PDB file of C-alpha atoms in Angstrom:
ATOM      1  CA  MET A   1      -0.202  -0.139   0.210  1.00 73.00           C
ATOM      2  CA  PHE A   2       2.939   2.576   0.959  1.00 73.00           C
ATOM      3  CA  VAL A   3       4.497   1.921  -2.408  1.00 72.00           C
ATOM      4  CA  VAL A   4       1.209   2.449  -4.240  1.00 78.00           C
ATOM      5  CA  VAL A   5       0.598   5.737  -2.393  1.00 82.00           C
ATOM      6  CA  SER A   6       4.209   7.252  -2.587  1.00 76.00           C
ATOM      7  CA  THR A   7       4.466   6.117  -5.983  1.00 75.00           C
ATOM      8  CA  SER A   8       1.145   7.969  -7.506  1.00 79.00           C
ATOM      9  CA  TYR A   9       2.353  11.176  -5.132  1.00 78.00           C
ATOM     10  CA  VAL A  10       6.058  11.058  -6.499  1.00 72.00           C
ATOM     11  CA  ILE A  11       5.189  10.353 -10.235  1.00 74.00           C
ATOM     12  CA  VAL A  12       2.944  13.381 -10.686  1.00 77.00           C
ATOM     13  CA  LYS A  13       6.089  15.556  -9.771  1.00 78.00           C
ATOM     14  CA  ILE A  14       8.950  14.145 -11.966  1.00 80.00           C
ATOM     15  CA  PRO A  15       8.920  13.497 -15.805  1.00 82.00           C
ATOM     16  CA  ALA A  16       7.935  10.314 -17.249  1.00 81.00           C
ATOM     17  CA  VAL A  17      11.586   9.364 -18.302  1.00 83.00           C
ATOM     18  CA  TYR A  18      12.924  10.152 -14.778  1.00 83.00           C
ATOM     19  CA  SER A  19      10.258   7.970 -13.145  1.00 83.00           C
ATOM     20  CA  ALA A  20      10.882   4.958 -15.263  1.00 85.00           C
ATOM     21  CA  LEU A  21      14.473   5.101 -14.750  1.00 86.00           C
ATOM     22  CA  LEU A  22      14.043   5.524 -11.064  1.00 84.00           C
ATOM     23  CA  LEU A  23      11.675   2.727 -10.807  1.00 85.00           C
ATOM     24  CA  SER A  24      13.993   0.439 -12.983  1.00 89.00           C
ATOM     25  CA  SER A  25      16.724   1.126 -10.986  1.00 89.00           C
ATOM     26  CA  SER A  26      15.161   0.705  -7.513  1.00 87.00           C
ATOM     27  CA  GLN A  27      13.872  -2.592  -8.606  1.00 91.00           C
ATOM     28  CA  ILE A  28      17.383  -3.696  -9.444  1.00 92.00           C
ATOM     29  CA  LEU A  29      19.128  -2.706  -6.512  1.00 92.00           C
ATOM     30  CA  MET A  30      16.261  -4.169  -4.290  1.00 93.00           C
ATOM     31  CA  SER A  31      16.551  -7.564  -6.310  1.00 94.00           C
ATOM     32  CA  LEU A  32      20.666  -7.332  -5.851  1.00 94.00           C
ATOM     33  CA  ALA A  33      19.823  -6.944  -1.920  1.00 94.00           C
ATOM     34  CA  ILE A  34      17.345  -9.879  -1.701  1.00 96.00           C
ATOM     35  CA  ASP A  35      19.823 -11.960  -3.796  1.00 95.00           C
ATOM     36  CA  THR A  36      22.714 -11.081  -1.534  1.00 94.00           C
ATOM     37  CA  VAL A  37      20.705 -11.703   1.618  1.00 96.00           C
ATOM     38  CA  PHE A  38      19.093 -14.863   0.649  1.00 96.00           C
ATOM     39  CA  PHE A  39      20.886 -16.515  -1.672  1.00 95.00           C
ATOM     40  CA  ASP A  40      24.506 -15.183  -1.145  1.00 94.00           C
ATOM     41  CA  SER A  41      25.067 -13.765  -4.341  1.00 94.00           C
ATOM     42  CA  PHE A  42      26.179 -10.407  -5.535  1.00 93.00           C
ATOM     43  CA  SER A  43      26.484  -9.427  -8.946  1.00 93.00           C
ATOM     44  CA  LEU A  44      28.795  -6.533  -9.713  1.00 95.00           C
ATOM     45  CA  PRO A  45      27.545  -5.707 -13.058  1.00 94.00           C
ATOM     46  CA  LEU A  46      23.811  -5.283 -11.975  1.00 92.00           C
ATOM     47  CA  LEU A  47      25.043  -2.647  -9.237  1.00 94.00           C
ATOM     48  CA  LEU A  48      27.258  -0.777 -11.694  1.00 96.00           C
ATOM     49  CA  GLY A  49      24.477  -0.749 -14.438  1.00 93.00           C
ATOM     50  CA  SER A  50      21.915   0.844 -11.718  1.00 92.00           C
ATOM     51  CA  LEU A  51      24.475   3.027 -10.317  1.00 93.00           C
ATOM     52  CA  LEU A  52      24.946   4.319 -13.846  1.00 94.00           C
ATOM     53  CA  MET A  53      21.453   4.558 -14.573  1.00 91.00           C
ATOM     54  CA  LEU A  54      20.727   6.896 -11.370  1.00 91.00           C
ATOM     55  CA  LEU A  55      24.122   8.911 -12.437  1.00 94.00           C
ATOM     56  CA  GLY A  56      23.090   9.199 -15.772  1.00 92.00           C
ATOM     57  CA  MET A  57      19.540  10.587 -14.481  1.00 90.00           C
ATOM     58  CA  GLY A  58      21.192  13.112 -12.034  1.00 89.00           C
ATOM     59  CA  GLY A  59      23.392  14.407 -14.761  1.00 91.00           C
ATOM     60  CA  ASN A  60      20.266  14.987 -16.964  1.00 89.00           C
ATOM     61  CA  LEU A  61      18.192  16.335 -14.189  1.00 85.00           C
ATOM     62  CA  PHE A  62      21.227  18.942 -13.322  1.00 88.00           C
ATOM     63  CA  ALA A  63      21.532  19.744 -17.029  1.00 89.00           C
ATOM     64  CA  ASP A  64      17.770  20.517 -17.154  1.00 84.00           C
ATOM     65  CA  LYS A  65      17.937  22.526 -13.954  1.00 82.00           C
ATOM     66  CA  LYS A  66      20.962  24.559 -15.482  1.00 84.00           C
ATOM     67  CA  ALA A  67      19.311  25.141 -18.574  1.00 81.00           C
ATOM     68  CA  ASN A  68      16.128  26.340 -17.029  1.00 78.00           C
ATOM     69  CA  PRO A  69      16.733  28.107 -13.767  1.00 68.00           C
TER      70      PRO A  69
END
């Protein structure tokens, strides 16, 4: 229930591209955490890919804010 309410509140405030990247990277990070805790399996490429998505989104957000003060 919390996820649905918080997602519907946040999604309205950010563009669709950012919301898709944020949801995708958070699902990857959570699956990585679950795999590490329950199956003792850690995937560095998944972590790096998710962090790269978040860094790209942050860089794009910074560029958008800089272009439109």
